[in-house]
Coordinates of C-alpha atoms (C1' of nucleotides) in Angstrom, one line a residue:
Chain Q
M988 CA -31.1 -27.8 2.6
K989 CA -30.7 -26.8 -0.9
N990 CA -33.1 -28.6 -3.5
Q991 CA -30.7 -31.2 -5.1
T992 CA -33.4 -32.6 -7.2
T993 CA -31.8 -31.7 -10.4
T994 CA -28.5 -33.3 -9.6
N995 CA -30.0 -36.7 -8.4
T996 CA -28.7 -40.1 -10.1
G997 CA -31.6 -41.9 -8.9
T998 CA -31.3 -42.8 -5.5
G999 CA -34.2 -41.7 -3.4
T1000 CA -35.0 -42.4 0.4
R1001 CA -37.3 -41.0 2.7
F1002 CA -38.3 -40.8 6.1
A1003 CA -42.0 -41.1 6.9
P1004 CA -43.0 -40.7 10.6
S1005 CA -46.6 -40.4 11.7
P1006 CA -47.3 -37.4 13.9
S1007 CA -47.8 -38.7 17.0
G1008 CA -45.4 -36.7 19.3
D1009 CA -41.8 -36.0 19.4
L1010 CA -39.2 -37.7 17.5
H1011 CA -38.1 -41.2 19.1
V1012 CA -34.3 -41.7 19.0
G1013 CA -35.1 -45.1 17.1
G1014 CA -36.9 -42.6 14.8
A1015 CA -33.9 -40.3 14.3
R1016 CA -31.4 -43.3 13.6
T1017 CA -33.8 -44.4 11.0
A1018 CA -33.9 -40.8 9.5
L1019 CA -30.1 -40.6 9.9
F1020 CA -29.5 -43.9 8.1
C1021 CA -32.0 -42.7 5.5
W1022 CA -30.1 -39.3 5.3
A1023 CA -26.7 -40.6 4.9
F1024 CA -27.6 -43.3 2.4
A1025 CA -28.9 -40.4 0.0
R1026 CA -26.4 -37.9 0.8
G1027 CA -23.7 -40.5 0.3
R1028 CA -25.0 -41.4 -3.3
Q1029 CA -26.0 -37.7 -4.2
G1030 CA -29.5 -38.8 -4.0
R1031 CA -32.6 -37.4 -2.9
F1032 CA -33.8 -37.6 0.8
V1033 CA -37.8 -36.9 1.2
L1034 CA -39.7 -36.3 4.3
R1035 CA -43.5 -37.3 4.4
I1036 CA -46.1 -37.3 7.3
E1037 CA -48.1 -40.4 7.4
D1038 CA -51.4 -38.9 9.1
T1039 CA -53.9 -41.2 7.5
D1040 CA -55.2 -41.9 11.1
R1041 CA -57.4 -39.0 11.8
K1042 CA -57.7 -40.0 15.6
R1043 CA -54.0 -39.6 16.2
S1044 CA -53.0 -36.9 13.9
S1045 CA -53.0 -33.5 15.4
G1046 CA -51.6 -30.3 13.3
A1047 CA -49.4 -29.1 16.0
A1048 CA -47.4 -32.3 16.5
A1049 CA -46.8 -33.2 12.9
L1050 CA -43.9 -30.9 12.1
G1051 CA -42.1 -30.9 15.6
F1052 CA -39.7 -33.7 14.4
L1053 CA -38.5 -31.4 11.4
E1054 CA -37.2 -29.2 14.2
D1055 CA -35.4 -32.2 16.0
L1056 CA -33.9 -33.3 12.3
D1057 CA -32.6 -29.8 11.8
W1058 CA -30.9 -29.6 15.3
L1059 CA -29.3 -33.0 14.4
G1060 CA -27.9 -31.6 11.2
M1061 CA -29.9 -33.5 8.8
S1062 CA -31.0 -31.8 5.6
W1063 CA -33.9 -32.8 3.3
D1064 CA -34.7 -32.0 -0.3
E1065 CA -38.4 -32.5 -0.2
G1066 CA -40.8 -32.3 2.4
P1067 CA -43.1 -30.3 4.5
E1068 CA -41.6 -27.2 5.7
L1069 CA -41.9 -25.3 9.2
D1070 CA -44.0 -22.7 8.1
G1071 CA -46.6 -25.3 6.8
S1072 CA -45.9 -25.0 2.9
T1073 CA -44.1 -27.5 1.1
R1074 CA -41.2 -27.6 -1.4
G1075 CA -40.3 -30.2 -3.8
E1076 CA -41.9 -31.6 -7.0
H1077 CA -43.5 -34.8 -5.4
G1078 CA -45.6 -33.0 -2.9
P1079 CA -48.0 -32.8 -1.1
Y1080 CA -46.1 -34.5 1.7
F1081 CA -48.8 -35.0 4.3
Q1082 CA -50.9 -37.9 3.4
S1083 CA -54.0 -36.4 4.2
Q1084 CA -53.7 -34.2 1.2
R1085 CA -52.9 -36.7 -1.1
L1086 CA -56.3 -38.7 -1.1
E1087 CA -57.3 -38.3 -4.7
L1088 CA -53.8 -40.0 -5.4
Y1089 CA -54.8 -43.1 -3.5
Q1090 CA -58.2 -42.9 -4.9
K1091 CA -57.2 -43.5 -8.1
H1092 CA -55.1 -46.3 -7.8
L1093 CA -57.8 -47.8 -5.5
A1094 CA -60.3 -47.5 -8.3
D1095 CA -57.9 -49.4 -10.7
L1096 CA -57.5 -52.1 -8.3
L1097 CA -61.4 -52.6 -7.6
D1098 CA -62.1 -52.1 -11.5
R1099 CA -59.6 -55.1 -12.0
D1100 CA -61.2 -57.2 -9.4
L1101 CA -57.8 -57.2 -7.5
A1102 CA -59.8 -55.3 -4.6
Y1103 CA -63.2 -55.6 -3.3
H1104 CA -65.8 -53.9 -0.8
A1105 CA -66.0 -55.6 2.4
F1106 CA -69.0 -55.1 4.6
D1107 CA -67.8 -56.9 7.9
T1108 CA -68.6 -55.0 11.0
A1109 CA -65.9 -54.1 13.7
E1110 CA -67.9 -56.5 15.9
E1111 CA -68.0 -59.2 13.7
L1112 CA -64.1 -59.2 13.0
D1113 CA -63.4 -58.6 16.7
D1114 CA -65.3 -61.8 17.4
K1115 CA -63.6 -63.8 15.1
R1116 CA -60.1 -62.3 16.2
R1117 CA -61.0 -63.4 19.8
A1118 CA -61.6 -66.5 18.8
A1119 CA -58.7 -67.1 17.1
R1120 CA -56.7 -65.7 20.1
A1121 CA -58.6 -68.2 22.7
A1122 CA -57.6 -71.1 19.8
K1123 CA -54.1 -70.0 20.1
Q1124 CA -54.3 -69.7 16.3
P1125 CA -53.1 -66.6 14.4
Y1126 CA -56.0 -64.4 13.2
R1127 CA -56.5 -64.4 9.4
Y1128 CA -59.4 -62.7 7.5
D1129 CA -61.7 -65.3 6.4
R1130 CA -62.7 -63.7 3.3
A1131 CA -66.3 -63.6 4.4
G1132 CA -66.8 -60.4 2.3
L1133 CA -66.1 -62.4 -0.8
E1134 CA -69.3 -64.4 -0.2
V1135 CA -71.3 -61.3 -1.4
P1136 CA -71.6 -61.3 -5.3
R1137 CA -69.4 -58.7 -6.9
D1138 CA -72.6 -56.7 -8.3
E1139 CA -74.0 -56.6 -5.2
R1140 CA -70.7 -55.4 -3.6
I1141 CA -70.7 -52.6 -5.8
A1142 CA -74.1 -51.8 -5.6
R1143 CA -74.3 -51.5 -2.1
A1144 CA -71.1 -49.4 -1.7
E1145 CA -72.6 -47.1 -4.3
A1146 CA -75.6 -46.9 -2.0
G1147 CA -73.4 -45.7 0.6
E1148 CA -73.3 -48.7 3.1
P1149 CA -70.6 -48.6 5.4
H1150 CA -67.6 -50.7 4.1
V1151 CA -63.7 -51.1 3.7
V1152 CA -61.8 -52.2 0.6
R1153 CA -59.3 -55.0 0.9
F1154 CA -56.8 -56.4 -1.2
R1155 CA -57.4 -59.4 -2.7
T1156 CA -54.1 -61.2 -1.5
P1157 CA -52.9 -63.9 -4.2
D1158 CA -52.5 -67.6 -2.8
R1159 CA -49.0 -68.0 -2.9
P1160 CA -45.9 -67.8 -0.8
V1161 CA -44.0 -64.5 -1.0
V1162 CA -40.2 -63.7 -0.9
I1163 CA -39.1 -60.9 0.9
T1164 CA -35.5 -59.5 -0.2
D1165 CA -34.0 -57.3 2.6
A1166 CA -30.6 -55.7 2.1
V1167 CA -30.1 -56.0 5.9
L1168 CA -31.7 -59.1 6.9
G1169 CA -31.3 -60.9 3.7
E1170 CA -34.2 -63.3 2.2
A1171 CA -37.1 -64.6 4.0
T1172 CA -40.1 -66.7 2.5
L1173 CA -43.8 -66.1 3.9
P1174 CA -45.5 -69.2 3.5
E1175 CA -49.1 -69.0 1.3
G1176 CA -51.7 -68.0 3.6
E1177 CA -49.6 -65.9 5.5
V1178 CA -50.7 -62.8 4.2
D1179 CA -54.6 -62.3 4.3
D1180 CA -56.7 -59.8 2.4
F1181 CA -55.7 -56.8 4.3
V1182 CA -57.6 -53.7 4.3
I1183 CA -56.6 -50.9 2.1
R1184 CA -59.1 -48.2 2.6
K1185 CA -60.8 -47.5 5.8
A1186 CA -64.5 -47.1 6.4
D1187 CA -63.8 -43.1 6.6
G1188 CA -62.3 -43.3 3.3
Y1189 CA -58.7 -42.9 4.1
P1190 CA -56.2 -45.3 2.8
T1191 CA -54.5 -47.7 5.3
Y1192 CA -50.9 -47.5 5.9
H1193 CA -50.1 -50.2 3.5
F1194 CA -51.6 -48.7 0.6
A1195 CA -50.5 -45.2 1.2
V1196 CA -47.0 -46.2 1.7
V1197 CA -46.8 -48.1 -1.5
V1198 CA -48.3 -45.5 -3.7
D1199 CA -46.1 -42.8 -2.0
D1200 CA -42.9 -44.5 -2.1
A1201 CA -43.4 -45.1 -5.9
L1202 CA -44.8 -41.6 -6.9
M1203 CA -42.1 -40.1 -4.8
E1204 CA -39.4 -42.3 -6.5
C1205 CA -37.9 -44.0 -3.5
T1206 CA -35.6 -46.5 -4.7
H1207 CA -34.5 -47.4 -1.1
V1208 CA -36.6 -47.9 1.8
L1209 CA -34.9 -48.0 5.3
R1210 CA -37.5 -48.3 8.1
A1211 CA -37.8 -50.0 11.4
Q1212 CA -37.8 -53.8 11.8
E1213 CA -41.8 -53.9 13.0
H1214 CA -42.5 -53.5 9.1
F1215 CA -40.5 -56.4 8.2
N1216 CA -43.6 -58.4 7.7
N1217 CA -45.6 -56.0 6.2
T1218 CA -43.3 -55.8 3.3
A1219 CA -44.9 -58.8 1.8
K1220 CA -48.1 -57.0 1.7
H1221 CA -46.2 -54.2 -0.1
L1222 CA -44.6 -56.2 -2.5
L1223 CA -47.9 -57.6 -3.6
L1224 CA -49.4 -54.2 -4.0
Q1225 CA -46.4 -53.1 -6.0
E1226 CA -47.0 -56.0 -8.4
A1227 CA -50.6 -55.6 -8.7
L1228 CA -50.2 -51.7 -9.3
G1229 CA -47.3 -52.2 -11.7
F1230 CA -45.0 -50.3 -9.5
P1231 CA -41.4 -51.2 -9.3
H1232 CA -40.0 -52.8 -6.0
P1233 CA -37.7 -50.4 -3.9
V1234 CA -34.8 -52.0 -2.1
Y1235 CA -35.8 -52.6 1.5
G1236 CA -33.6 -52.4 4.6
H1237 CA -35.1 -53.1 7.9
L1238 CA -33.4 -51.8 11.1
S1239 CA -33.3 -53.5 14.4
L1240 CA -35.2 -51.9 17.4
I1241 CA -33.2 -49.7 19.9
M1242 CA -33.8 -51.1 23.5
N1243 CA -33.6 -50.1 27.0
P1244 CA -30.3 -51.3 28.8
D1245 CA -32.7 -54.3 30.4
G1246 CA -33.8 -55.3 27.0
S1247 CA -37.2 -53.8 27.1
K1248 CA -38.4 -51.6 24.0
M1249 CA -37.4 -48.1 24.7
S1250 CA -40.8 -46.3 24.3
K1251 CA -42.4 -43.3 25.5
R1252 CA -44.1 -45.3 28.0
D1253 CA -40.7 -45.8 30.3
K1254 CA -41.1 -41.9 31.2
D1255 CA -44.7 -42.9 32.7
K1256 CA -43.4 -46.2 34.2
A1257 CA -40.5 -44.2 35.9
V1258 CA -43.0 -41.7 37.6
R1259 CA -45.5 -44.6 38.5
A1260 CA -42.6 -46.2 40.1
A1261 CA -41.4 -43.2 41.8
V1262 CA -45.1 -42.8 43.2
K1263 CA -45.4 -46.1 44.5
Q1264 CA -41.9 -46.1 46.2
A1265 CA -42.8 -43.0 48.0
G1266 CA -46.1 -44.7 49.0
I1267 CA -48.2 -41.5 48.2
E1268 CA -51.9 -41.4 47.5
A1269 CA -52.2 -37.6 46.5
P1270 CA -49.9 -35.6 44.3
P1271 CA -47.5 -33.4 46.0
E1272 CA -48.5 -29.9 46.7
G1273 CA -48.4 -27.6 43.7
S1274 CA -47.4 -30.4 41.1
I1275 CA -50.7 -31.8 39.3
A1276 CA -54.3 -31.7 39.9
P1277 CA -55.8 -34.2 42.4
E1278 CA -58.3 -35.4 40.1
V1279 CA -55.8 -36.0 37.1
F1280 CA -53.6 -37.8 39.5
N1281 CA -56.3 -40.3 40.7
A1282 CA -57.5 -41.0 37.5
W1283 CA -54.0 -41.9 36.2
I1284 CA -53.3 -43.7 39.4
A1285 CA -56.6 -45.5 38.9
D1286 CA -55.8 -47.0 35.2
K1287 CA -52.6 -48.5 35.0
K1288 CA -52.5 -48.0 31.1
A1289 CA -53.2 -44.4 31.1
Q1290 CA -50.3 -42.1 30.5
L1291 CA -50.0 -38.6 32.0
E1292 CA -49.6 -35.4 29.7
N1293 CA -46.0 -34.5 29.1
T1294 CA -46.3 -31.2 31.1
D1295 CA -47.9 -33.1 34.0
L1296 CA -45.2 -35.9 33.9
V1297 CA -42.8 -33.5 34.1
R1298 CA -43.9 -31.6 37.0
L1299 CA -44.9 -34.7 38.9
A1300 CA -41.3 -36.2 38.4
E1301 CA -39.8 -32.7 39.4
A1302 CA -42.0 -32.8 42.6
L1303 CA -41.0 -36.3 43.4
D1304 CA -37.4 -35.8 42.4
V1305 CA -37.2 -38.4 39.9
E1306 CA -35.3 -38.2 36.5
L1307 CA -37.3 -39.1 33.5
P1308 CA -35.4 -41.3 31.0
E1309 CA -34.6 -39.7 27.9
I1310 CA -36.4 -41.1 24.9
N1311 CA -37.0 -38.5 22.3
V1312 CA -34.5 -36.4 20.7
K1313 CA -35.9 -33.4 22.6
D1314 CA -35.0 -35.2 26.0
F1315 CA -31.4 -35.5 25.0
R1316 CA -31.0 -31.9 23.8
R1317 CA -32.6 -30.9 27.4
S1318 CA -30.2 -33.1 29.1
G1319 CA -27.3 -31.3 27.2
Y1320 CA -26.1 -33.7 24.8
L1321 CA -24.4 -32.3 21.5
P1322 CA -26.3 -33.0 18.4
E1323 CA -23.4 -34.3 16.5
V1324 CA -22.5 -36.8 19.6
L1325 CA -26.1 -38.2 19.5
C1326 CA -26.0 -38.7 15.8
N1327 CA -22.6 -40.5 16.1
F1328 CA -23.7 -42.6 19.0
L1329 CA -27.1 -43.5 17.3
A1330 CA -25.2 -44.6 14.1
L1331 CA -23.0 -46.8 16.2
N1332 CA -26.0 -48.5 17.7
G1333 CA -26.6 -50.6 14.5
W1334 CA -23.6 -49.8 12.3
S1335 CA -20.1 -49.6 12.4
P1336 CA -17.4 -48.4 9.9
G1337 CA -15.8 -52.0 9.9
N1338 CA -12.7 -51.2 12.1
D1339 CA -12.0 -49.6 15.6
L1340 CA -13.0 -46.2 14.5
E1341 CA -15.9 -44.9 16.8
K1342 CA -15.9 -41.3 16.8
F1343 CA -16.9 -39.9 13.4
D1344 CA -19.3 -37.1 12.1
N1345 CA -22.1 -37.1 9.7
A1346 CA -20.1 -36.0 6.9
F1347 CA -18.1 -39.1 7.5
L1348 CA -21.3 -41.4 7.8
A1349 CA -22.8 -40.4 4.6
E1350 CA -19.5 -41.2 3.0
H1351 CA -19.1 -44.7 4.3
F1352 CA -22.7 -45.9 5.6
D1353 CA -23.9 -48.9 3.6
L1354 CA -26.5 -51.5 4.3
S1355 CA -24.2 -54.6 4.3
R1356 CA -22.7 -53.4 7.7
V1357 CA -26.0 -52.8 9.4
Q1358 CA -26.5 -55.0 12.5
K1359 CA -29.3 -57.5 12.3
T1360 CA -29.7 -57.4 16.2
P1361 CA -31.6 -55.1 18.5
A1362 CA -28.9 -52.8 20.3
R1363 CA -29.2 -51.7 24.0
F1364 CA -28.9 -48.0 24.4
D1365 CA -25.9 -47.3 26.9
R1366 CA -26.5 -43.9 28.0
D1367 CA -23.1 -44.1 29.9
K1368 CA -21.2 -44.6 26.5
L1369 CA -23.1 -41.9 25.2
R1370 CA -22.0 -39.6 28.2
A1371 CA -18.5 -40.6 28.0
F1372 CA -18.5 -39.6 24.1
N1373 CA -20.2 -36.3 25.2
L1374 CA -17.4 -35.5 27.7
D1375 CA -15.0 -36.1 25.1
A1376 CA -16.6 -33.9 22.5
I1377 CA -16.7 -31.0 25.0
Q1378 CA -13.2 -31.5 26.0
S1379 CA -12.1 -31.2 22.7
M1380 CA -13.8 -27.6 22.5
T1381 CA -12.2 -24.3 22.9
P1382 CA -13.1 -22.2 25.8
R1383 CA -15.1 -19.9 23.8
E1384 CA -17.0 -22.5 21.9
F1385 CA -17.8 -24.1 25.3
R1386 CA -18.9 -21.1 26.7
D1387 CA -21.1 -20.2 23.8
K1388 CA -22.8 -23.5 23.8
V1389 CA -23.3 -23.9 27.1
H1390 CA -24.7 -20.2 27.4
A1391 CA -27.1 -21.0 24.4
H1392 CA -28.3 -24.2 26.1
G1393 CA -28.9 -22.0 29.4
E1394 CA -31.0 -19.5 27.5
Q1395 CA -33.3 -22.3 26.2
F1396 CA -33.6 -24.3 29.4
H1397 CA -32.3 -22.3 32.3
P1398 CA -33.2 -18.6 31.6
E1399 CA -33.6 -17.8 35.4
F1400 CA -30.2 -19.2 36.1
L1401 CA -28.8 -17.0 33.6
N1402 CA -30.5 -13.9 34.6
R1403 CA -28.9 -14.0 38.2
L1404 CA -25.6 -13.9 36.6
S1405 CA -23.5 -11.3 35.6
D1406 CA -21.3 -12.1 32.3
E1407 CA -18.7 -12.1 34.1
Q1408 CA -19.6 -14.6 36.7
F1409 CA -20.9 -16.9 33.8
D1410 CA -17.5 -16.8 32.0
M1411 CA -15.8 -18.0 35.1
L1412 CA -18.1 -20.5 35.7
A1413 CA -18.1 -21.9 32.2
E1414 CA -14.2 -21.9 32.2
A1415 CA -14.5 -23.9 35.5
S1416 CA -16.6 -26.4 34.4
R1417 CA -15.2 -26.9 30.8
E1418 CA -13.1 -29.9 31.3
R1419 CA -15.3 -31.7 33.7
S1420 CA -18.8 -31.5 32.2
K1421 CA -20.3 -34.5 30.9
T1422 CA -23.1 -32.6 29.4
L1423 CA -24.2 -29.0 28.8
D1424 CA -26.8 -29.4 31.5
E1425 CA -24.5 -30.3 34.4
L1426 CA -23.4 -26.7 34.9
Y1427 CA -26.8 -25.7 35.7
Q1428 CA -27.6 -28.8 37.7
G1429 CA -24.5 -28.6 40.0
N1430 CA -24.2 -24.9 40.7
R1431 CA -27.4 -23.7 42.0
W1432 CA -25.7 -22.5 45.0
L1433 CA -24.5 -19.5 42.8
V1434 CA -28.2 -18.4 42.0
V1435 CA -29.5 -18.1 45.5
E1436 CA -29.8 -15.3 47.5
D1437 CA -26.9 -15.0 50.3
G1438 CA -29.8 -15.0 52.9
D1439 CA -31.5 -17.9 51.4
L1440 CA -28.6 -20.3 51.6
S1441 CA -28.8 -23.0 54.2
W1442 CA -26.1 -25.3 55.7
P1443 CA -27.8 -29.0 56.0
I1444 CA -25.7 -31.0 58.4
S1445 CA -24.5 -34.1 55.9
K1446 CA -21.8 -36.4 57.0
G1447 CA -19.6 -34.6 54.7
V1448 CA -20.1 -31.4 56.3
R1449 CA -20.0 -32.5 59.7
K1450 CA -16.7 -34.2 59.1
A1451 CA -15.2 -31.2 57.3
M1452 CA -16.4 -28.5 59.9
L1453 CA -17.1 -30.0 63.3
K1454 CA -14.6 -33.1 63.5
G1455 CA -10.8 -33.0 64.4
E1456 CA -8.6 -30.5 66.0
P1457 CA -8.9 -27.8 65.2
R1458 CA -12.3 -27.9 63.3
G1459 CA -12.8 -26.9 60.1
L1460 CA -15.3 -24.4 61.7
D1461 CA -12.4 -22.8 63.9
L1462 CA -10.2 -22.7 60.9
L1463 CA -12.6 -20.8 58.9
E1464 CA -13.5 -18.3 61.6
Q1465 CA -9.5 -17.5 61.9
L1466 CA -9.1 -17.0 58.2
L1467 CA -12.1 -15.2 57.3
P1468 CA -10.8 -11.6 58.3
T1469 CA -7.8 -12.1 56.1
L1470 CA -10.2 -12.9 53.0
A1471 CA -12.4 -10.1 54.0
G1472 CA -9.6 -7.6 53.7
L1473 CA -8.3 -9.0 50.5
E1474 CA -7.4 -6.3 48.1
A1475 CA -8.5 -8.0 45.0
F1476 CA -10.9 -11.0 45.4
T1477 CA -9.7 -13.0 42.5
A1478 CA -9.0 -16.6 42.1
V1479 CA -5.4 -16.2 41.7
A1480 CA -5.0 -13.8 44.8
L1481 CA -7.3 -16.1 46.7
E1482 CA -5.2 -19.0 46.0
G1483 CA -1.8 -17.2 46.9
T1484 CA -3.2 -16.0 50.2
I1485 CA -5.1 -19.1 51.3
T1486 CA -2.0 -21.4 50.1
A1487 CA 0.2 -19.4 52.1
W1488 CA -2.4 -19.4 55.2
A1489 CA -2.7 -23.2 55.0
D1490 CA 1.0 -23.6 55.1
E1491 CA 1.3 -21.7 58.3
H1492 CA -1.8 -22.9 59.8
C1493 CA -2.7 -26.4 58.3
E1494 CA 0.8 -27.9 58.3
G1495 CA 0.5 -27.2 54.3
N1496 CA -2.6 -29.4 54.0
L1497 CA -4.8 -27.2 51.8
G1498 CA -7.6 -29.8 52.2
K1499 CA -8.1 -28.6 55.7
I1500 CA -9.2 -25.3 55.1
A1501 CA -10.4 -25.7 51.2
Q1502 CA -13.6 -27.9 52.4
P1503 CA -14.8 -25.4 55.0
L1504 CA -14.5 -22.4 52.6
R1505 CA -16.4 -24.5 50.1
I1506 CA -19.2 -25.5 52.3
A1507 CA -19.2 -21.9 53.6
A1508 CA -19.8 -20.5 50.0
T1509 CA -22.1 -23.2 48.8
G1510 CA -23.6 -25.1 51.5
G1511 CA -22.6 -28.2 50.1
T1512 CA -19.4 -30.2 49.7
V1513 CA -19.4 -30.3 45.8
S1514 CA -18.2 -27.3 43.7
P1515 CA -15.9 -26.3 41.2
P1516 CA -12.4 -25.6 42.5
V1517 CA -12.5 -23.7 45.8
F1518 CA -10.5 -20.3 44.6
D1519 CA -12.9 -20.3 41.3
T1520 CA -15.9 -20.7 43.7
L1521 CA -15.1 -18.1 46.0
A1522 CA -14.1 -15.6 43.2
M1523 CA -17.4 -16.3 41.5
L1524 CA -19.2 -15.2 44.4
G1525 CA -17.3 -12.3 45.0
R1526 CA -16.1 -10.9 48.4
E1527 CA -19.3 -9.4 49.7
S1528 CA -21.4 -12.8 48.9
F1529 CA -18.7 -14.7 50.2
V1530 CA -18.5 -12.6 53.4
A1531 CA -22.0 -12.7 54.0
R1532 CA -22.3 -16.4 53.7
A1533 CA -19.4 -17.6 55.6
N1534 CA -20.9 -15.5 58.7
G1535 CA -24.1 -17.4 58.1
C1536 CA -22.4 -20.4 57.9
I1537 CA -20.3 -19.8 61.1
R1538 CA -23.4 -18.8 62.9
A1539 CA -25.5 -21.8 61.9
L1540 CA -23.1 -24.2 62.8
H1541 CA -22.5 -22.7 66.3
E1542 CA -26.2 -23.0 66.8
H1543 CA -25.9 -26.7 65.6
A1544 CA -22.9 -27.4 67.7
A1545 CA -25.0 -25.9 70.7
T1546 CA -28.1 -27.7 70.4
M1547 CA -26.2 -31.0 70.0
N1548 CA -24.6 -30.6 73.3
T1549 CA -27.5 -29.7 75.3
Chain E
rG866 C1' -49.4 -70.3 20.0
rG867 C1' -48.5 -69.7 14.3
rC868 C1' -44.9 -67.4 10.9
rC869 C1' -40.3 -64.6 9.9
rC870 C1' -35.6 -63.2 11.7
rC871 C1' -31.2 -63.2 14.9
rA872 C1' -27.3 -65.2 18.4
rU873 C1' -19.1 -62.7 19.8
rC874 C1' -16.9 -59.5 26.6
rG875 C1' -21.9 -56.6 31.3
rU876 C1' -23.1 -53.0 26.9
rC877 C1' -22.0 -51.4 21.7
rU878 C1' -19.1 -53.7 18.3
rA879 C1' -14.5 -55.7 14.9
rG880 C1' -13.7 -60.5 13.0
rU881 C1' -18.4 -64.4 9.7
rC882 C1' -19.9 -63.4 3.5
rA883 C1' -14.4 -65.5 0.3
rG884 C1' -12.6 -71.6 7.1
rG885 C1' -5.9 -71.2 9.1
rU886 C1' -2.5 -64.7 10.7
rC887 C1' -8.2 -65.0 16.7
rC888 C1' -5.7 -69.3 23.3
rA889 C1' -10.5 -63.2 19.6
rG890 C1' -9.3 -56.6 18.8
rG891 C1' -11.5 -51.8 20.1
rA892 C1' -14.7 -48.6 23.1
rC893 C1' -18.0 -47.9 27.3
rA894 C1' -19.0 -49.8 32.1
rC895 C1' -16.6 -52.4 36.1
rC896 C1' -12.0 -53.5 39.5
rA897 C1' -7.0 -52.0 41.2
rG898 C1' -3.1 -48.4 41.7
rG899 C1' -1.6 -43.1 41.1
rU900 C1' -2.5 -37.7 40.4
rU901 C1' -5.9 -34.1 42.5
rU902 C1' -8.4 -29.1 47.8
rU903 C1' -14.6 -31.5 47.0
rC904 C1' -17.2 -33.5 42.7
rA905 C1' -15.5 -34.8 38.1
rU906 C1' -11.3 -35.0 34.9
rC907 C1' -6.6 -37.4 34.1
rC908 C1' -2.7 -41.5 34.0
rU909 C1' -1.4 -46.7 34.7
rG910 C1' -2.8 -51.7 35.1
rG911 C1' -6.4 -55.9 35.4
rG912 C1' -10.6 -59.5 34.9
rA913 C1' -14.2 -60.2 31.0
rA914 C1' -17.2 -63.1 25.5
rC915 C1' -17.2 -67.1 20.3
rA916 C1' -25.0 -69.8 24.0
rG917 C1' -25.1 -75.4 24.1
rG918 C1' -24.7 -79.9 21.4
rG919 C1' -23.7 -82.3 17.0
rG920 C1' -21.6 -82.8 12.4
rU921 C1' -18.1 -81.2 7.6
rU922 C1' -13.0 -80.4 7.5
rC923 C1' -5.9 -81.5 8.2
rG924 C1' -8.1 -77.2 10.6
rA925 C1' -14.5 -73.7 12.5
rA926 C1' -16.2 -67.7 16.1
rU927 C1' -16.5 -68.3 10.7
rC928 C1' -19.9 -73.9 6.8
rC929 C1' -24.7 -77.5 7.9
rC930 C1' -28.1 -79.4 11.4
rC931 C1' -30.4 -79.6 16.2
rU932 C1' -31.7 -77.2 21.2
rU933 C1' -31.9 -73.1 24.0
rG934 C1' -32.3 -67.8 24.1
rG935 C1' -33.6 -62.9 22.0
rG936 C1' -36.3 -59.9 18.6
rG937 C1' -40.3 -58.9 15.1
rU938 C1' -45.4 -59.7 13.7
rC939 C1' -50.5 -61.7 13.6
rA940 C1' -55.7 -54.0 13.5
rC941 C1' -60.6 -50.2 9.5
rC942 C1' -52.1 -48.0 14.1
rA943 C1' -48.5 -46.7 11.7

RNA sequence: GGCCCCAUCGUCUAGUCAGGUCCAGGACACCAGGUUUUCAUCCUGGGAACAGGGGUUCGAAUCCCCUUGGGGUCACCA
């Protein structure tokens, strides 16, 4: 993260999110490409916050994305810092703090009659828009504001009458040259006299972005494809202001597997679907406030606050789809894997190579290989990449990473384990974990009190414990005293003893006794290798659980017979 | 709906710009078999695409046109 402005060769890129919530994966990919492009050319990578919408900007959310970029391994040369100060020579980096800069260029446009004050009310414009929509016509501003003579416009604006400032768009076609999409010509009339300063005095996106990209010396603008048509406006503005045109590259969107746009809304949708499926009319006890729930259900367009969403999802046992970088982090994906995978959605090195790191990306990334079509985000493939990365870690590396993940997301789990237990668990899970979170999701049995463990009679439990001759339950009872009296309760000792016992009592079929032992220890049929499982638990816990299990299953068998 | 852009296995993609080496390669997913004390991992094998139709050419996944399909956009949001 050192300042590289002194060594730059002229290439400059920027990532400029609006401060609404956490960093979306699509935004992360845009940032990654901007970062890689600058780094590969010894250029500057600048961060800027586009907070010109006063309604949507909140101070707290503004800098959340810095943490995400940092986690992903991207460094920036200039931008706002986590502590709120800034660094770099092109600041400030909050657009809301650059108002006088915009004002200066706007006055220039006004003076040269390339922009004008317009006094249409929001209602008037709304009506016109609705009419156009009803007539199935595209809406374009009709230049009603221009009917007021220039002197009068200026006088009324100076008198304080509410107004916006519009750009006087030249009547001619605009050619957009895009490094990814090629060349496109927008016919004359396609771009209308768009607003460049809102009634509240703030610039619109179009104006701020053009001024800032020029002032911050951005030579290359890589951004989401939703801005492609806007580029015409920006090109025109640059010409009017005498700014150079940066090279544009528009990146296709990232879609869900079903082809829909991948958005924060998907989380809300997932929970709504679960509510509908469960057929409930009130929030589950202890999840969220009934008023909140009712208001949310009543309005299909409403979105639940994130904390409420998470709570409700937990209560309904639905998994929220990962959308933001933070979601993927919580789910236990490695940052380098996420970057790798994100880069692969829309870019490839041009051969069969798929696994690469950010350094490789920075060295090889180029605009000509960026995909034009939207990519569907395939979490299965991401998981496969993550597994691969985990498997290539050293035991120590995995232990440390999975522990750090637990400290952040499952501290209560960690608190209940000794270091020794954790190390055993980590090693037993290392080559089978697709994410850092799996260890915590799949081993709850290890952190419940012995007295709180139960043995639900699932199909698997019934088969392993109560069916066949002899029943698994009987074998467990026979073997238990031997294990209880074992000198060392270690995985190695247990393996020796149990295998030998299986040779004698199960015709060498270890499976006959392994499942009963696992069930006794965990209450379920899935766990790490059984000897590790028992050793992790320790003799005392295991014996207590086994006795509890035997008792519970006998009771169950008895009630079934009567 | 107007305007703009795009189109290779289910998915991400290589090959397209400079037409032949492509009856189209890789990865994930899927299917079958194997290893395994559960789950997972792991090993082996398999099916799977140039959207459709016209051209141009000795020759087209590659160039042109049309159709179809997909995406973007049409705010005092960015």
